[in-house]
Amino acid sequence: MGAGPAAMAGEAPIDDERKAHLRHLVKQDCGSCHGLTMRGGLGPPITPEALAQRDRETMVYTVLYGRPGTPMPPWSSILTEQEARWIVDLLYEGDL
Ligand code: HEC
């Protein structure tokens, strides 16, 4: 009966509208440091080639909590862990 708080729990699949929003965020916000095509700028390249040498869980953690002492900011206030994981998957696949 109606949409309860369960809809906010964050474990439901990410819907298409939210996915479109997240793709936009990656290009605009992540791209402002990592480059529009993620080949690097202020931040290092986060292309599939660059990430091949990186641990995926560490990358998810980096997106959520940032890298203290560097310009890489934490995103956990606007992204759920599931969303951070989805974004990292996109980066590994180069599917932007
Ligand atoms: C204000 C600039 C800035 C923004 C915005 C930013 N980053 Fe970063 N990011 C950095 C910097 C600088 C580093 C390198 C940190 C270091 O020296 O370890 C980094 C590191 C990373 C790494 C680890 C790369 C590696 O090789 O270890 C990932 C993954 C990453 N960022 C993803 C993202 C994503 C996804 C977003 C958007 C949600 C984002 N970043 C937004 C500056 C930024």
mmCIF file with all atom_site columns, C-alpha atoms and ligand atoms in Angstrom:
data_model
loop_
_atom_site.group_PDB
_atom_site.id
_atom_site.type_symbol
_atom_site.label_atom_id
_atom_site.label_alt_id
_atom_site.label_comp_id
_atom_site.label_asym_id
_atom_site.label_entity_id
_atom_site.label_seq_id
_atom_site.pdbx_PDB_ins_code
_atom_site.Cartn_x
_atom_site.Cartn_y
_atom_site.Cartn_z
_atom_site.occupancy
_atom_site.B_iso_or_equiv
_atom_site.pdbx_formal_charge
_atom_site.auth_seq_id
_atom_site.auth_comp_id
_atom_site.auth_asym_id
_atom_site.auth_atom_id
_atom_site.pdbx_PDB_model_num
ATOM   1   C  CA  . MET A 1 1  ? 0.000  0.000  0.000   1.00 0.00 ? 1  MET A CA  1
ATOM   2   C  CA  . GLY A 1 2  ? 1.762  3.134  -1.179  1.00 0.00 ? 2  GLY A CA  1
ATOM   3   C  CA  . ALA A 1 3  ? 5.484  3.848  -1.222  1.00 0.00 ? 3  ALA A CA  1
ATOM   4   C  CA  . GLY A 1 4  ? 6.885  3.390  2.261   1.00 0.00 ? 4  GLY A CA  1
ATOM   5   C  CA  . PRO A 1 5  ? 10.349 4.037  3.625   1.00 0.00 ? 5  PRO A CA  1
ATOM   6   C  CA  . ALA A 1 6  ? 11.472 0.704  2.136   1.00 0.00 ? 6  ALA A CA  1
ATOM   7   C  CA  . ALA A 1 7  ? 11.741 2.490  -1.199  1.00 0.00 ? 7  ALA A CA  1
ATOM   8   C  CA  . MET A 1 8  ? 14.535 4.569  0.354   1.00 0.00 ? 8  MET A CA  1
ATOM   9   C  CA  . ALA A 1 9  ? 16.558 1.611  1.629   1.00 0.00 ? 9  ALA A CA  1
ATOM   10  C  CA  . GLY A 1 10 ? 18.933 1.770  -1.315  1.00 0.00 ? 10 GLY A CA  1
ATOM   11  C  CA  . GLU A 1 11 ? 19.005 -1.938 -2.057  1.00 0.00 ? 11 GLU A CA  1
ATOM   12  C  CA  . ALA A 1 12 ? 16.416 -1.872 -4.829  1.00 0.00 ? 12 ALA A CA  1
ATOM   13  C  CA  . PRO A 1 13 ? 17.936 -2.031 -8.335  1.00 0.00 ? 13 PRO A CA  1
ATOM   14  C  CA  . ILE A 1 14 ? 19.103 1.361  -9.597  1.00 0.00 ? 14 ILE A CA  1
ATOM   15  C  CA  . ASP A 1 15 ? 16.368 2.624  -11.919 1.00 0.00 ? 15 ASP A CA  1
ATOM   16  C  CA  . ASP A 1 16 ? 17.000 4.076  -15.379 1.00 0.00 ? 16 ASP A CA  1
ATOM   17  C  CA  . GLU A 1 17 ? 16.392 7.657  -14.343 1.00 0.00 ? 17 GLU A CA  1
ATOM   18  C  CA  . ARG A 1 18 ? 18.946 7.395  -11.546 1.00 0.00 ? 18 ARG A CA  1
ATOM   19  C  CA  . LYS A 1 19 ? 21.427 5.690  -13.890 1.00 0.00 ? 19 LYS A CA  1
ATOM   20  C  CA  . ALA A 1 20 ? 21.118 8.584  -16.347 1.00 0.00 ? 20 ALA A CA  1
ATOM   21  C  CA  . HIS A 1 21 ? 21.717 10.981 -13.459 1.00 0.00 ? 21 HIS A CA  1
ATOM   22  C  CA  . LEU A 1 22 ? 24.784 9.036  -12.300 1.00 0.00 ? 22 LEU A CA  1
ATOM   23  C  CA  . ARG A 1 23 ? 26.261 8.984  -15.814 1.00 0.00 ? 23 ARG A CA  1
ATOM   24  C  CA  . HIS A 1 24 ? 25.795 12.750 -15.942 1.00 0.00 ? 24 HIS A CA  1
ATOM   25  C  CA  . LEU A 1 25 ? 27.476 13.119 -12.549 1.00 0.00 ? 25 LEU A CA  1
ATOM   26  C  CA  . VAL A 1 26 ? 30.470 11.077 -13.678 1.00 0.00 ? 26 VAL A CA  1
ATOM   27  C  CA  . LYS A 1 27 ? 30.975 13.231 -16.766 1.00 0.00 ? 27 LYS A CA  1
ATOM   28  C  CA  . GLN A 1 28 ? 30.391 16.556 -15.031 1.00 0.00 ? 28 GLN A CA  1
ATOM   29  C  CA  . ASP A 1 29 ? 31.762 16.092 -11.538 1.00 0.00 ? 29 ASP A CA  1
ATOM   30  C  CA  . CYS A 1 30 ? 34.303 13.314 -11.834 1.00 0.00 ? 30 CYS A CA  1
ATOM   31  C  CA  . GLY A 1 31 ? 35.227 14.645 -15.277 1.00 0.00 ? 31 GLY A CA  1
ATOM   32  C  CA  . SER A 1 32 ? 36.074 18.057 -13.857 1.00 0.00 ? 32 SER A CA  1
ATOM   33  C  CA  . CYS A 1 33 ? 39.155 16.478 -12.266 1.00 0.00 ? 33 CYS A CA  1
ATOM   34  C  CA  . HIS A 1 34 ? 39.683 13.231 -14.153 1.00 0.00 ? 34 HIS A CA  1
ATOM   35  C  CA  . GLY A 1 35 ? 38.912 14.655 -17.594 1.00 0.00 ? 35 GLY A CA  1
ATOM   36  C  CA  . LEU A 1 36 ? 35.756 14.349 -19.674 1.00 0.00 ? 36 LEU A CA  1
ATOM   37  C  CA  . THR A 1 37 ? 37.006 11.033 -21.051 1.00 0.00 ? 37 THR A CA  1
ATOM   38  C  CA  . MET A 1 38 ? 38.620 10.028 -17.736 1.00 0.00 ? 38 MET A CA  1
ATOM   39  C  CA  . ARG A 1 39 ? 42.115 10.238 -19.198 1.00 0.00 ? 39 ARG A CA  1
ATOM   40  C  CA  . GLY A 1 40 ? 43.314 12.410 -16.362 1.00 0.00 ? 40 GLY A CA  1
ATOM   41  C  CA  . GLY A 1 41 ? 43.642 16.038 -15.431 1.00 0.00 ? 41 GLY A CA  1
ATOM   42  C  CA  . LEU A 1 42 ? 44.037 17.160 -11.836 1.00 0.00 ? 42 LEU A CA  1
ATOM   43  C  CA  . GLY A 1 43 ? 43.154 13.553 -10.980 1.00 0.00 ? 43 GLY A CA  1
ATOM   44  C  CA  . PRO A 1 44 ? 44.837 10.493 -12.512 1.00 0.00 ? 44 PRO A CA  1
ATOM   45  C  CA  . PRO A 1 45 ? 43.390 8.626  -15.504 1.00 0.00 ? 45 PRO A CA  1
ATOM   46  C  CA  . ILE A 1 46 ? 40.573 6.251  -14.513 1.00 0.00 ? 46 ILE A CA  1
ATOM   47  C  CA  . THR A 1 47 ? 40.238 4.530  -17.875 1.00 0.00 ? 47 THR A CA  1
ATOM   48  C  CA  . PRO A 1 48 ? 39.879 0.724  -18.145 1.00 0.00 ? 48 PRO A CA  1
ATOM   49  C  CA  . GLU A 1 49 ? 43.607 0.558  -19.002 1.00 0.00 ? 49 GLU A CA  1
ATOM   50  C  CA  . ALA A 1 50 ? 44.625 2.525  -15.902 1.00 0.00 ? 50 ALA A CA  1
ATOM   51  C  CA  . LEU A 1 51 ? 42.229 0.614  -13.649 1.00 0.00 ? 51 LEU A CA  1
ATOM   52  C  CA  . ALA A 1 52 ? 43.362 -2.794 -14.870 1.00 0.00 ? 52 ALA A CA  1
ATOM   53  C  CA  . GLN A 1 53 ? 46.188 -2.559 -12.363 1.00 0.00 ? 53 GLN A CA  1
ATOM   54  C  CA  . ARG A 1 54 ? 43.919 -1.523 -9.516  1.00 0.00 ? 54 ARG A CA  1
ATOM   55  C  CA  . ASP A 1 55 ? 41.850 -3.477 -7.020  1.00 0.00 ? 55 ASP A CA  1
ATOM   56  C  CA  . ARG A 1 56 ? 38.130 -2.937 -7.697  1.00 0.00 ? 56 ARG A CA  1
ATOM   57  C  CA  . GLU A 1 57 ? 37.090 -2.902 -4.036  1.00 0.00 ? 57 GLU A CA  1
ATOM   58  C  CA  . THR A 1 58 ? 39.735 -0.272 -3.290  1.00 0.00 ? 58 THR A CA  1
ATOM   59  C  CA  . MET A 1 59 ? 38.332 1.861  -6.122  1.00 0.00 ? 59 MET A CA  1
ATOM   60  C  CA  . VAL A 1 60 ? 34.773 1.573  -4.735  1.00 0.00 ? 60 VAL A CA  1
ATOM   61  C  CA  . TYR A 1 61 ? 36.120 2.570  -1.314  1.00 0.00 ? 61 TYR A CA  1
ATOM   62  C  CA  . THR A 1 62 ? 38.030 5.502  -2.854  1.00 0.00 ? 62 THR A CA  1
ATOM   63  C  CA  . VAL A 1 63 ? 34.886 6.818  -4.554  1.00 0.00 ? 63 VAL A CA  1
ATOM   64  C  CA  . LEU A 1 64 ? 32.849 6.571  -1.344  1.00 0.00 ? 64 LEU A CA  1
ATOM   65  C  CA  . TYR A 1 65 ? 35.397 7.912  1.115   1.00 0.00 ? 65 TYR A CA  1
ATOM   66  C  CA  . GLY A 1 66 ? 37.847 9.890  -1.007  1.00 0.00 ? 66 GLY A CA  1
ATOM   67  C  CA  . ARG A 1 67 ? 41.605 10.031 -0.408  1.00 0.00 ? 67 ARG A CA  1
ATOM   68  C  CA  . PRO A 1 68 ? 42.340 12.197 2.603   1.00 0.00 ? 68 PRO A CA  1
ATOM   69  C  CA  . GLY A 1 69 ? 45.277 14.501 1.950   1.00 0.00 ? 69 GLY A CA  1
ATOM   70  C  CA  . THR A 1 70 ? 44.547 14.604 -1.807  1.00 0.00 ? 70 THR A CA  1
ATOM   71  C  CA  . PRO A 1 71 ? 41.909 16.528 -3.811  1.00 0.00 ? 71 PRO A CA  1
ATOM   72  C  CA  . MET A 1 72 ? 39.848 13.307 -4.254  1.00 0.00 ? 72 MET A CA  1
ATOM   73  C  CA  . PRO A 1 73 ? 36.647 14.056 -2.284  1.00 0.00 ? 73 PRO A CA  1
ATOM   74  C  CA  . PRO A 1 74 ? 34.327 11.535 -0.597  1.00 0.00 ? 74 PRO A CA  1
ATOM   75  C  CA  . TRP A 1 75 ? 31.001 10.885 -2.352  1.00 0.00 ? 75 TRP A CA  1
ATOM   76  C  CA  . SER A 1 76 ? 29.222 8.844  0.308   1.00 0.00 ? 76 SER A CA  1
ATOM   77  C  CA  . SER A 1 77 ? 26.864 11.721 1.123   1.00 0.00 ? 77 SER A CA  1
ATOM   78  C  CA  . ILE A 1 78 ? 25.307 11.539 -2.340  1.00 0.00 ? 78 ILE A CA  1
ATOM   79  C  CA  . LEU A 1 79 ? 26.066 7.988  -3.513  1.00 0.00 ? 79 LEU A CA  1
ATOM   80  C  CA  . THR A 1 80 ? 25.075 4.675  -1.951  1.00 0.00 ? 80 THR A CA  1
ATOM   81  C  CA  . GLU A 1 81 ? 27.643 1.881  -1.949  1.00 0.00 ? 81 GLU A CA  1
ATOM   82  C  CA  . GLN A 1 82 ? 25.592 0.156  -4.647  1.00 0.00 ? 82 GLN A CA  1
ATOM   83  C  CA  . GLU A 1 83 ? 25.767 3.291  -6.822  1.00 0.00 ? 83 GLU A CA  1
ATOM   84  C  CA  . ALA A 1 84 ? 29.514 3.715  -6.258  1.00 0.00 ? 84 ALA A CA  1
ATOM   85  C  CA  . ARG A 1 85 ? 29.965 0.080  -7.297  1.00 0.00 ? 85 ARG A CA  1
ATOM   86  C  CA  . TRP A 1 86 ? 27.867 0.652  -10.420 1.00 0.00 ? 86 TRP A CA  1
ATOM   87  C  CA  . ILE A 1 87 ? 29.972 3.709  -11.352 1.00 0.00 ? 87 ILE A CA  1
ATOM   88  C  CA  . VAL A 1 88 ? 33.225 1.818  -10.790 1.00 0.00 ? 88 VAL A CA  1
ATOM   89  C  CA  . ASP A 1 89 ? 31.914 -0.979 -13.027 1.00 0.00 ? 89 ASP A CA  1
ATOM   90  C  CA  . LEU A 1 90 ? 31.241 1.620  -15.747 1.00 0.00 ? 90 LEU A CA  1
ATOM   91  C  CA  . LEU A 1 91 ? 34.785 2.927  -15.391 1.00 0.00 ? 91 LEU A CA  1
ATOM   92  C  CA  . TYR A 1 92 ? 36.288 -0.569 -15.661 1.00 0.00 ? 92 TYR A CA  1
ATOM   93  C  CA  . GLU A 1 93 ? 34.196 -1.222 -18.748 1.00 0.00 ? 93 GLU A CA  1
ATOM   94  C  CA  . GLY A 1 94 ? 34.899 2.222  -20.223 1.00 0.00 ? 94 GLY A CA  1
ATOM   95  C  CA  . ASP A 1 95 ? 31.134 2.442  -20.754 1.00 0.00 ? 95 ASP A CA  1
ATOM   96  C  CA  . LEU A 1 96 ? 30.622 6.184  -20.405 1.00 0.00 ? 96 LEU A CA  1
HETATM 97  C  C1  . HEC B 2 .  ? 38.407 17.672 -6.977  1.00 0.00 ? 1  HEC B C1  1
HETATM 98  C  C2  . HEC B 2 .  ? 38.985 16.730 -7.916  1.00 0.00 ? 1  HEC B C2  1
HETATM 99  C  C3  . HEC B 2 .  ? 38.381 15.339 -8.021  1.00 0.00 ? 1  HEC B C3  1
HETATM 100 C  C4  . HEC B 2 .  ? 37.066 14.994 -8.223  1.00 0.00 ? 1  HEC B C4  1
HETATM 101 C  C5  . HEC B 2 .  ? 35.871 15.915 -8.383  1.00 0.00 ? 1  HEC B C5  1
HETATM 102 C  C6  . HEC B 2 .  ? 37.057 13.537 -8.323  1.00 0.00 ? 1  HEC B C6  1
HETATM 103 N  N1  . HEC B 2 .  ? 38.296 13.042 -8.165  1.00 0.00 ? 1  HEC B N1  1
HETATM 104 FE FE1 . HEC B 2 .  ? 38.803 11.061 -8.165  1.00 0.00 ? 1  HEC B FE1 1
HETATM 105 N  N2  . HEC B 2 .  ? 40.721 11.560 -7.689  1.00 0.00 ? 1  HEC B N2  1
HETATM 106 C  C7  . HEC B 2 .  ? 41.228 12.835 -7.622  1.00 0.00 ? 1  HEC B C7  1
HETATM 107 C  C8  . HEC B 2 .  ? 42.645 12.767 -7.300  1.00 0.00 ? 1  HEC B C8  1
HETATM 108 C  C9  . HEC B 2 .  ? 43.598 13.954 -7.154  1.00 0.00 ? 1  HEC B C9  1
HETATM 109 C  C10 . HEC B 2 .  ? 42.959 11.395 -7.167  1.00 0.00 ? 1  HEC B C10 1
HETATM 110 C  C11 . HEC B 2 .  ? 44.313 10.771 -6.821  1.00 0.00 ? 1  HEC B C11 1
HETATM 111 C  C12 . HEC B 2 .  ? 44.406 10.631 -5.318  1.00 0.00 ? 1  HEC B C12 1
HETATM 112 C  C13 . HEC B 2 .  ? 45.761 10.083 -4.926  1.00 0.00 ? 1  HEC B C13 1
HETATM 113 O  O1  . HEC B 2 .  ? 46.746 10.802 -5.098  1.00 0.00 ? 1  HEC B O1  1
HETATM 114 O  O2  . HEC B 2 .  ? 45.796 8.945  -4.446  1.00 0.00 ? 1  HEC B O2  1
HETATM 115 C  C14 . HEC B 2 .  ? 41.730 10.660 -7.419  1.00 0.00 ? 1  HEC B C14 1
HETATM 116 C  C15 . HEC B 2 .  ? 41.621 9.289  -7.388  1.00 0.00 ? 1  HEC B C15 1
HETATM 117 C  C16 . HEC B 2 .  ? 40.521 8.573  -7.821  1.00 0.00 ? 1  HEC B C16 1
HETATM 118 C  C17 . HEC B 2 .  ? 40.470 7.144  -7.989  1.00 0.00 ? 1  HEC B C17 1
HETATM 119 C  C18 . HEC B 2 .  ? 41.608 6.175  -7.678  1.00 0.00 ? 1  HEC B C18 1
HETATM 120 C  C19 . HEC B 2 .  ? 42.493 6.060  -8.891  1.00 0.00 ? 1  HEC B C19 1
HETATM 121 C  C20 . HEC B 2 .  ? 43.693 5.209  -8.630  1.00 0.00 ? 1  HEC B C20 1
HETATM 122 O  O3  . HEC B 2 .  ? 44.399 4.936  -9.610  1.00 0.00 ? 1  HEC B O3  1
HETATM 123 O  O4  . HEC B 2 .  ? 43.967 4.819  -7.483  1.00 0.00 ? 1  HEC B O4  1
HETATM 124 C  C21 . HEC B 2 .  ? 39.245 6.825  -8.461  1.00 0.00 ? 1  HEC B C21 1
HETATM 125 C  C22 . HEC B 2 .  ? 38.688 5.452  -8.810  1.00 0.00 ? 1  HEC B C22 1
HETATM 126 C  C23 . HEC B 2 .  ? 38.519 8.065  -8.579  1.00 0.00 ? 1  HEC B C23 1
HETATM 127 N  N3  . HEC B 2 .  ? 39.323 9.124  -8.184  1.00 0.00 ? 1  HEC B N3  1
HETATM 128 C  C24 . HEC B 2 .  ? 37.215 8.167  -9.030  1.00 0.00 ? 1  HEC B C24 1
HETATM 129 C  C25 . HEC B 2 .  ? 36.464 9.324  -8.999  1.00 0.00 ? 1  HEC B C25 1
HETATM 130 C  C26 . HEC B 2 .  ? 35.064 9.379  -9.284  1.00 0.00 ? 1  HEC B C26 1
HETATM 131 C  C27 . HEC B 2 .  ? 34.203 8.189  -9.701  1.00 0.00 ? 1  HEC B C27 1
HETATM 132 C  C28 . HEC B 2 .  ? 34.674 10.667 -9.124  1.00 0.00 ? 1  HEC B C28 1
HETATM 133 C  C29 . HEC B 2 .  ? 33.283 11.243 -9.234  1.00 0.00 ? 1  HEC B C29 1
HETATM 134 C  C30 . HEC B 2 .  ? 32.236 10.599 -8.440  1.00 0.00 ? 1  HEC B C30 1
HETATM 135 C  C31 . HEC B 2 .  ? 35.871 11.428 -8.762  1.00 0.00 ? 1  HEC B C31 1
HETATM 136 N  N4  . HEC B 2 .  ? 36.927 10.578 -8.692  1.00 0.00 ? 1  HEC B N4  1
HETATM 137 C  C32 . HEC B 2 .  ? 35.906 12.794 -8.546  1.00 0.00 ? 1  HEC B C32 1
HETATM 138 C  C33 . HEC B 2 .  ? 40.516 14.003 -7.815  1.00 0.00 ? 1  HEC B C33 1
HETATM 139 C  C34 . HEC B 2 .  ? 39.154 14.096 -7.988  1.00 0.00 ? 1  HEC B C34 1
#
